[in-house]
mmCIF file with all atom_site columns, C-alpha atoms in Angstrom:
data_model
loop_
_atom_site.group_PDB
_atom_site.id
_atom_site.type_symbol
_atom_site.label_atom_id
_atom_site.label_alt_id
_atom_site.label_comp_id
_atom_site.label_asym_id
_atom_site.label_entity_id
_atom_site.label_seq_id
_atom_site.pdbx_PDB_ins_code
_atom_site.Cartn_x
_atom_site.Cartn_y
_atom_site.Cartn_z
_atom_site.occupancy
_atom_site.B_iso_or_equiv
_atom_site.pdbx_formal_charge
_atom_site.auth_seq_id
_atom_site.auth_comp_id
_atom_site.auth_asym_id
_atom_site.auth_atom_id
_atom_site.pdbx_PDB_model_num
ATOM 1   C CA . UNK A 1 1   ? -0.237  -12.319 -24.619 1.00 48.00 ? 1   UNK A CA 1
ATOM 2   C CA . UNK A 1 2   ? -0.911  -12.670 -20.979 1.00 55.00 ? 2   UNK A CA 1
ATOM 3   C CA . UNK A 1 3   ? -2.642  -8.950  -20.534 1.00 58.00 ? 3   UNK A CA 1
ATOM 4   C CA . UNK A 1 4   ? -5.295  -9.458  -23.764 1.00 63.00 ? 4   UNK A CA 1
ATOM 5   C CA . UNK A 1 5   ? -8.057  -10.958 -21.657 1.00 66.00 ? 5   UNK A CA 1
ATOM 6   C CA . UNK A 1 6   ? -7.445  -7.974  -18.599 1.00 68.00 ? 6   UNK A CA 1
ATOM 7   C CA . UNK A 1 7   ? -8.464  -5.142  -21.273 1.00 64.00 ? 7   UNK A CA 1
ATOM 8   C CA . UNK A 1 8   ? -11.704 -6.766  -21.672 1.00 70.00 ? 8   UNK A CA 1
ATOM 9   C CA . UNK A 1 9   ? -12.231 -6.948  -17.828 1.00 81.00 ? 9   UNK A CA 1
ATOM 10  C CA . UNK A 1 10  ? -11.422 -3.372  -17.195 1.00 83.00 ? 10  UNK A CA 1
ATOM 11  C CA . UNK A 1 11  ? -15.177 -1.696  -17.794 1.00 85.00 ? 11  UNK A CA 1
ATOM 12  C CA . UNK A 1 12  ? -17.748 0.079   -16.183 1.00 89.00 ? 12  UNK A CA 1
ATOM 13  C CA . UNK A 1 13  ? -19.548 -2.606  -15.166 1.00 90.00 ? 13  UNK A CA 1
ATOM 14  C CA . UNK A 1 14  ? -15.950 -3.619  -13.624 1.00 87.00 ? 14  UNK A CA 1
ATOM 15  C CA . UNK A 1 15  ? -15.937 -0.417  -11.414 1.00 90.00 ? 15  UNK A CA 1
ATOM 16  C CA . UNK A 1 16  ? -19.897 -0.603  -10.574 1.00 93.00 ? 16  UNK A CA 1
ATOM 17  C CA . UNK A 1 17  ? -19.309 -4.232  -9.112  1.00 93.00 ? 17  UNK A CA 1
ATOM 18  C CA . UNK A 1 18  ? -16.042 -2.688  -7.232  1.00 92.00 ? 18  UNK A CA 1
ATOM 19  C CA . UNK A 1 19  ? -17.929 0.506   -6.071  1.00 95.00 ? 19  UNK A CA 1
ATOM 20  C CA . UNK A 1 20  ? -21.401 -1.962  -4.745  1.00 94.00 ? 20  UNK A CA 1
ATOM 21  C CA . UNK A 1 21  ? -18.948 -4.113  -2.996  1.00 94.00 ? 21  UNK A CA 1
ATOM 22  C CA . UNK A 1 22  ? -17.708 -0.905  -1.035  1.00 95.00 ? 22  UNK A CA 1
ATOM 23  C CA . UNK A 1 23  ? -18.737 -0.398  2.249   1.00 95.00 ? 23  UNK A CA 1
ATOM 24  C CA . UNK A 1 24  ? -18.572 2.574   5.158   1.00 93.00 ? 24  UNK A CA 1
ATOM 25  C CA . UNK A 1 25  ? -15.347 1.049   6.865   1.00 95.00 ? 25  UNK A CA 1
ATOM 26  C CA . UNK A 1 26  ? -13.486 1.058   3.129   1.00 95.00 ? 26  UNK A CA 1
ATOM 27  C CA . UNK A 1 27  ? -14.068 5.074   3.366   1.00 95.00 ? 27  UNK A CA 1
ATOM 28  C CA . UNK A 1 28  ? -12.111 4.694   6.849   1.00 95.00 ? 28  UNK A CA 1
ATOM 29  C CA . UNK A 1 29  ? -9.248  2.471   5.283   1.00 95.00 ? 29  UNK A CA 1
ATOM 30  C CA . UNK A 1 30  ? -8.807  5.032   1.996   1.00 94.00 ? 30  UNK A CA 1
ATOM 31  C CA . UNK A 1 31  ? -8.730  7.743   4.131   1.00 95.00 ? 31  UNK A CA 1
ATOM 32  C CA . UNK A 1 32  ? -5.780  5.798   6.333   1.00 95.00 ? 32  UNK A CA 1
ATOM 33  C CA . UNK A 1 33  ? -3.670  5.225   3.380   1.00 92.00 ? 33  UNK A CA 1
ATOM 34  C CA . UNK A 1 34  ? -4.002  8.881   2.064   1.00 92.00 ? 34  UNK A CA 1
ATOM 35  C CA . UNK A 1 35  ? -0.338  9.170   2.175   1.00 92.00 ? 35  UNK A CA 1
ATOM 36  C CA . UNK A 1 36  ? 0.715   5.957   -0.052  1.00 90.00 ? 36  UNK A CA 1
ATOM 37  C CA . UNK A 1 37  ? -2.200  6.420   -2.430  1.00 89.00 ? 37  UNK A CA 1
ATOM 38  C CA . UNK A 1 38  ? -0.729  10.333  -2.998  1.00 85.00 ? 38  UNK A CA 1
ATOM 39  C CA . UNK A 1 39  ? 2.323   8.767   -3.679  1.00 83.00 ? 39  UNK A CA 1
ATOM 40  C CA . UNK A 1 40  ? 1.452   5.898   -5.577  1.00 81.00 ? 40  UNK A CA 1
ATOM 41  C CA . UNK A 1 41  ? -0.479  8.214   -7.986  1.00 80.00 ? 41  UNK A CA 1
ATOM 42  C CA . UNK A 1 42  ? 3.004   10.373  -8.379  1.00 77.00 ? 42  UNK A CA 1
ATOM 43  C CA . UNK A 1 43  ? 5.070   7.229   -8.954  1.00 69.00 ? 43  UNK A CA 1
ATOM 44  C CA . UNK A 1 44  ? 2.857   6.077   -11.365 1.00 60.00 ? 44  UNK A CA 1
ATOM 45  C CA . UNK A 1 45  ? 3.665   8.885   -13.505 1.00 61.00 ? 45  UNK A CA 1
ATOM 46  C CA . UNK A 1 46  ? -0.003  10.016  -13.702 1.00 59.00 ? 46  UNK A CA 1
ATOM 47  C CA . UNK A 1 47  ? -0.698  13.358  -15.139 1.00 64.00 ? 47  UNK A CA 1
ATOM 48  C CA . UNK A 1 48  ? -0.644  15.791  -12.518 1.00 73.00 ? 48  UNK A CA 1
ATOM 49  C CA . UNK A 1 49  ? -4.365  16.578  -13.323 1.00 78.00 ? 49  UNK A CA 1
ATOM 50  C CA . UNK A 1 50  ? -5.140  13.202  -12.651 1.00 83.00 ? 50  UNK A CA 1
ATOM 51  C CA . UNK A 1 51  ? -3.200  13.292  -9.252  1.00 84.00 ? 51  UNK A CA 1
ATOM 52  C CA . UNK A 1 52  ? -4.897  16.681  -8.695  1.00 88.00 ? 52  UNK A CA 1
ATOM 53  C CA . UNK A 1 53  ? -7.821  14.710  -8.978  1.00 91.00 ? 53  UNK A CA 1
ATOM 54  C CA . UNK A 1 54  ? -7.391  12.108  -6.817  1.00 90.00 ? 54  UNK A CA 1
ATOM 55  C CA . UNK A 1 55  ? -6.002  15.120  -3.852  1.00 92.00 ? 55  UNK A CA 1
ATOM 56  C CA . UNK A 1 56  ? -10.013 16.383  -4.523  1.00 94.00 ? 56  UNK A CA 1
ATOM 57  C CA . UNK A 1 57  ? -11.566 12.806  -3.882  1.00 96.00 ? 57  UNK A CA 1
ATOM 58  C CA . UNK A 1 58  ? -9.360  12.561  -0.569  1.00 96.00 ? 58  UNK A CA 1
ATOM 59  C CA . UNK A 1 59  ? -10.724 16.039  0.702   1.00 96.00 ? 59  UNK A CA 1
ATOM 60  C CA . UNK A 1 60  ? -14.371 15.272  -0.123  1.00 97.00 ? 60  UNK A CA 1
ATOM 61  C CA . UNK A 1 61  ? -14.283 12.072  1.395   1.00 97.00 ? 61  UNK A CA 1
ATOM 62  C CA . UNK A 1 62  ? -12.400 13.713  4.268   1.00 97.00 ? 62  UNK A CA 1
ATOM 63  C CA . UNK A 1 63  ? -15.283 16.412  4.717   1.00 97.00 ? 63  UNK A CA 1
ATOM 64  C CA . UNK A 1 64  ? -17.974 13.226  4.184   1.00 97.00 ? 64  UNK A CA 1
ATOM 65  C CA . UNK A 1 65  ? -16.227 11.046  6.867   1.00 96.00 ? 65  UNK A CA 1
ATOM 66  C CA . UNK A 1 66  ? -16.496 14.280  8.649   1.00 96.00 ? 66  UNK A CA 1
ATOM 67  C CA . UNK A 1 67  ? -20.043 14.847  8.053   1.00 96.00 ? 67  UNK A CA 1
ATOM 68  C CA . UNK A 1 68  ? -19.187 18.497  7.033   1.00 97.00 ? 68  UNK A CA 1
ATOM 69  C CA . UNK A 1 69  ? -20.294 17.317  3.271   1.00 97.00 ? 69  UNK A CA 1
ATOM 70  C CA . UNK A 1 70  ? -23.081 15.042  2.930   1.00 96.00 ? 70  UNK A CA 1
ATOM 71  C CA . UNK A 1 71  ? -24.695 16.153  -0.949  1.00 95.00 ? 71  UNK A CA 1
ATOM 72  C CA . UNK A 1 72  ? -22.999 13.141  -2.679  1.00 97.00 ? 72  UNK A CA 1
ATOM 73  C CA . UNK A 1 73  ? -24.907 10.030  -3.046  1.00 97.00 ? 73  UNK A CA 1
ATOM 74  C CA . UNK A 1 74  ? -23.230 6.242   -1.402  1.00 97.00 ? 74  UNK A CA 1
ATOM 75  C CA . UNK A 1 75  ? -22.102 5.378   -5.694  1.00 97.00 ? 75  UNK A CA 1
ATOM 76  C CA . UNK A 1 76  ? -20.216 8.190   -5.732  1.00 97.00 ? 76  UNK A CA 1
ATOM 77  C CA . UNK A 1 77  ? -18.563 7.767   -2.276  1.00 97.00 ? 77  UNK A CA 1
ATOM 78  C CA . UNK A 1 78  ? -17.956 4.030   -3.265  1.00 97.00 ? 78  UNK A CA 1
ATOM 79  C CA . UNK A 1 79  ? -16.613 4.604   -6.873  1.00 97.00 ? 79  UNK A CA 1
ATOM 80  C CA . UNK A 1 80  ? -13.885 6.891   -4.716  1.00 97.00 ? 80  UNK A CA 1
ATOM 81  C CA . UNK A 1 81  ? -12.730 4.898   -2.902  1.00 97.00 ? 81  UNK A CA 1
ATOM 82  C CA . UNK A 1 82  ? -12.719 1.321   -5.035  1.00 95.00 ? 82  UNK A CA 1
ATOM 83  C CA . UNK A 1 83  ? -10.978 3.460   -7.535  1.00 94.00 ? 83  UNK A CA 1
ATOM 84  C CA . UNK A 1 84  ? -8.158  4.557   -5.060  1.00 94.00 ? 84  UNK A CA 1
ATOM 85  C CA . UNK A 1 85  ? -7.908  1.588   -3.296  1.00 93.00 ? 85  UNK A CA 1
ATOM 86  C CA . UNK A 1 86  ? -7.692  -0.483  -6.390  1.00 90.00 ? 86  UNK A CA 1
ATOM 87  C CA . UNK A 1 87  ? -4.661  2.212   -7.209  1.00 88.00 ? 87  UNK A CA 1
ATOM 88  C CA . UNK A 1 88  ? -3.092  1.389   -3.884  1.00 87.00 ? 88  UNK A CA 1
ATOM 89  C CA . UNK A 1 89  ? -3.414  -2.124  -4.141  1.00 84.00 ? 89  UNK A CA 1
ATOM 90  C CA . UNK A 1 90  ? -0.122  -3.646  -5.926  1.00 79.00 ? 90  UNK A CA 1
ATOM 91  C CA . UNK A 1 91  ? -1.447  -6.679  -6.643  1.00 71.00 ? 91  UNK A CA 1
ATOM 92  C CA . UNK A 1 92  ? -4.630  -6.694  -8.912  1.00 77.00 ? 92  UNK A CA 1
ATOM 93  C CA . UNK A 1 93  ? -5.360  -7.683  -12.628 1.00 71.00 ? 93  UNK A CA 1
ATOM 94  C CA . UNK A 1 94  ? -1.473  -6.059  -13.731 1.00 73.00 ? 94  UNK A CA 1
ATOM 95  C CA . UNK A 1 95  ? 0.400   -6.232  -10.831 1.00 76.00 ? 95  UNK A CA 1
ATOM 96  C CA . UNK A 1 96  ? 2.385   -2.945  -10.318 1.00 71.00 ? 96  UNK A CA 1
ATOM 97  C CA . UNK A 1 97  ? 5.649   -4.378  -10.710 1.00 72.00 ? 97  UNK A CA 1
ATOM 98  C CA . UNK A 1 98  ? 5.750   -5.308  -14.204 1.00 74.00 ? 98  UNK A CA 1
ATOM 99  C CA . UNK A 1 99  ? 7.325   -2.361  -16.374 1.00 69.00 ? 99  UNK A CA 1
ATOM 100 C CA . UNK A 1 100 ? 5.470   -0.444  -18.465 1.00 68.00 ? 100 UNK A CA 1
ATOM 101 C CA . UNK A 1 101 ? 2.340   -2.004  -18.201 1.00 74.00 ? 101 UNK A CA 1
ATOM 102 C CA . UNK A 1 102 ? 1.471   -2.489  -14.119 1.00 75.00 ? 102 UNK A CA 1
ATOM 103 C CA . UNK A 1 103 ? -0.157  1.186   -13.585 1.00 76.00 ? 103 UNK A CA 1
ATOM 104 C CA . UNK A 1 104 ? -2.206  0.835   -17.148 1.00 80.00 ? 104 UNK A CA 1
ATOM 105 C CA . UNK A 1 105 ? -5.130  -1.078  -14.956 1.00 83.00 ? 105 UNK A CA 1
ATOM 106 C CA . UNK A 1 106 ? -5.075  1.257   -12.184 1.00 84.00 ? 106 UNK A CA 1
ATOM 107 C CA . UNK A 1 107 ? -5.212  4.579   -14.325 1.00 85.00 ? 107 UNK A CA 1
ATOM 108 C CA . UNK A 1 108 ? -8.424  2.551   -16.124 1.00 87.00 ? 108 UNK A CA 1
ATOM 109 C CA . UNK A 1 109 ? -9.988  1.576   -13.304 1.00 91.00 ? 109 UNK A CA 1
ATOM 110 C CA . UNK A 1 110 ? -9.327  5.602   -11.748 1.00 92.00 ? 110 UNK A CA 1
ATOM 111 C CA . UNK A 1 111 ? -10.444 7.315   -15.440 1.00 91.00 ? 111 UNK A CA 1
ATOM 112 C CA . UNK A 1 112 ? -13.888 5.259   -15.168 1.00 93.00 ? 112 UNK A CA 1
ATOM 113 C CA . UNK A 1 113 ? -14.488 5.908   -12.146 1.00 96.00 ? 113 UNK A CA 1
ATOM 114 C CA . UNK A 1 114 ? -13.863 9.712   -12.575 1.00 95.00 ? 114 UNK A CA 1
ATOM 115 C CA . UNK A 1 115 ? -16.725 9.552   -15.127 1.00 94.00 ? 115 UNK A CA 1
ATOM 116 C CA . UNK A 1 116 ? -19.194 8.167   -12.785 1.00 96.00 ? 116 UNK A CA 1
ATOM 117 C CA . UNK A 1 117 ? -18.183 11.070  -10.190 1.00 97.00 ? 117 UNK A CA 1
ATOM 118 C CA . UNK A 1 118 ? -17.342 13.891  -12.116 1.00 95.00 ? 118 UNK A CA 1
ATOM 119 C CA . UNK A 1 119 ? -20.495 15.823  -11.657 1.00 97.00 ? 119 UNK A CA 1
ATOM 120 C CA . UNK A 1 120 ? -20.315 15.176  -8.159  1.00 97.00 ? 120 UNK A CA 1
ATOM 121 C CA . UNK A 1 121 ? -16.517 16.530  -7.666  1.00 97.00 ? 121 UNK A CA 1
ATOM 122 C CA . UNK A 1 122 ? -17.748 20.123  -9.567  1.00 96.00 ? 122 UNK A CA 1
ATOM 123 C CA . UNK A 1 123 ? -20.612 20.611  -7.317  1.00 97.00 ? 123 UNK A CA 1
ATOM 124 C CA . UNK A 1 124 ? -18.098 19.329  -4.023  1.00 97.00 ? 124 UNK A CA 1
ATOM 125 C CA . UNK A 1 125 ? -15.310 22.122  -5.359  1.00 95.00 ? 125 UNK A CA 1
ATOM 126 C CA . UNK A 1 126 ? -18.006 24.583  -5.612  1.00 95.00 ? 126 UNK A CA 1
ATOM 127 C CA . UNK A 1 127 ? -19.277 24.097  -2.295  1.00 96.00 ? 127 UNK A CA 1
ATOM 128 C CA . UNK A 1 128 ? -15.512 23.739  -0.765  1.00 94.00 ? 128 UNK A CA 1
ATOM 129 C CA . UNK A 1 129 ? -15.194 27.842  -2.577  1.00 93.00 ? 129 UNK A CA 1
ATOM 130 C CA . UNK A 1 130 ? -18.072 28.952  -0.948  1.00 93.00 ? 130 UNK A CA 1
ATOM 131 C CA . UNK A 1 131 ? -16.455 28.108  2.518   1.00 89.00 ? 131 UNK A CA 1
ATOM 132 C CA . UNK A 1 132 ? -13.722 30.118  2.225   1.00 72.00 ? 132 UNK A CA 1
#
């Protein structure tokens, strides 16, 4: 089957590479694309808490762009936005146009990197309650 050697490629180290290969301008091109990636995520069919998810890594790259929220480290940052770029991308290991199996890369690829941030998110919500 054409998808058996993809499986294997889709791993941590998979998203480390993607997320040390990010750089500042990548933050710049996420954050243009905000719109496509929202609606990418809800065509996909991803569980709303995963789309929730991916609303809160907009806003705290939005408020680190911004300089308003700097207490996140450059991995963290990066994993973001390889992870939604990689989402927005239609073309990578599964491209999105083949039923039933294109988004299964892109929700991998956006679950591992929601491990390597998750921390990170919490203590970003908590700080985005105490502004209010």
């Amino acid at each position: 089957m054409m998808f058996e050697g993809i499986k294997d490629k889709i791993n941590e180290e998979y998203v480390k590479h993607g997320a040390s290969n990010t750089r500042e301008k990548d933050v710049t091109d996420t954050l243009d694309n905000q719109e496509q990636i929202d609606k990418k995520m809800s065509a996909a069919g991803m569980l709303k808490k995963y789309a929730e998810l991916g609303k809160l890594m907009i806003n705290m790259l939005k408020d680190y762009k911004q300089g308003f929220y700097q207490d996140v480290p450059w991995f963290s940052i990066a994993s973001i936005v390889f992870a939604l770029l990689y989402v927005l991308n239609p073309l990578d290991l599964i491209p999105d146009f083949i039923p039933g199996f294109g988004y299964v890369d892109d929700f991998s690829v956006f679950t591992l990197a929601l491990r390597f941030v998750e921390t990170d998110l919490h203590k970003y919500l908590d700080w985005k309650l105490e502004q209010d």
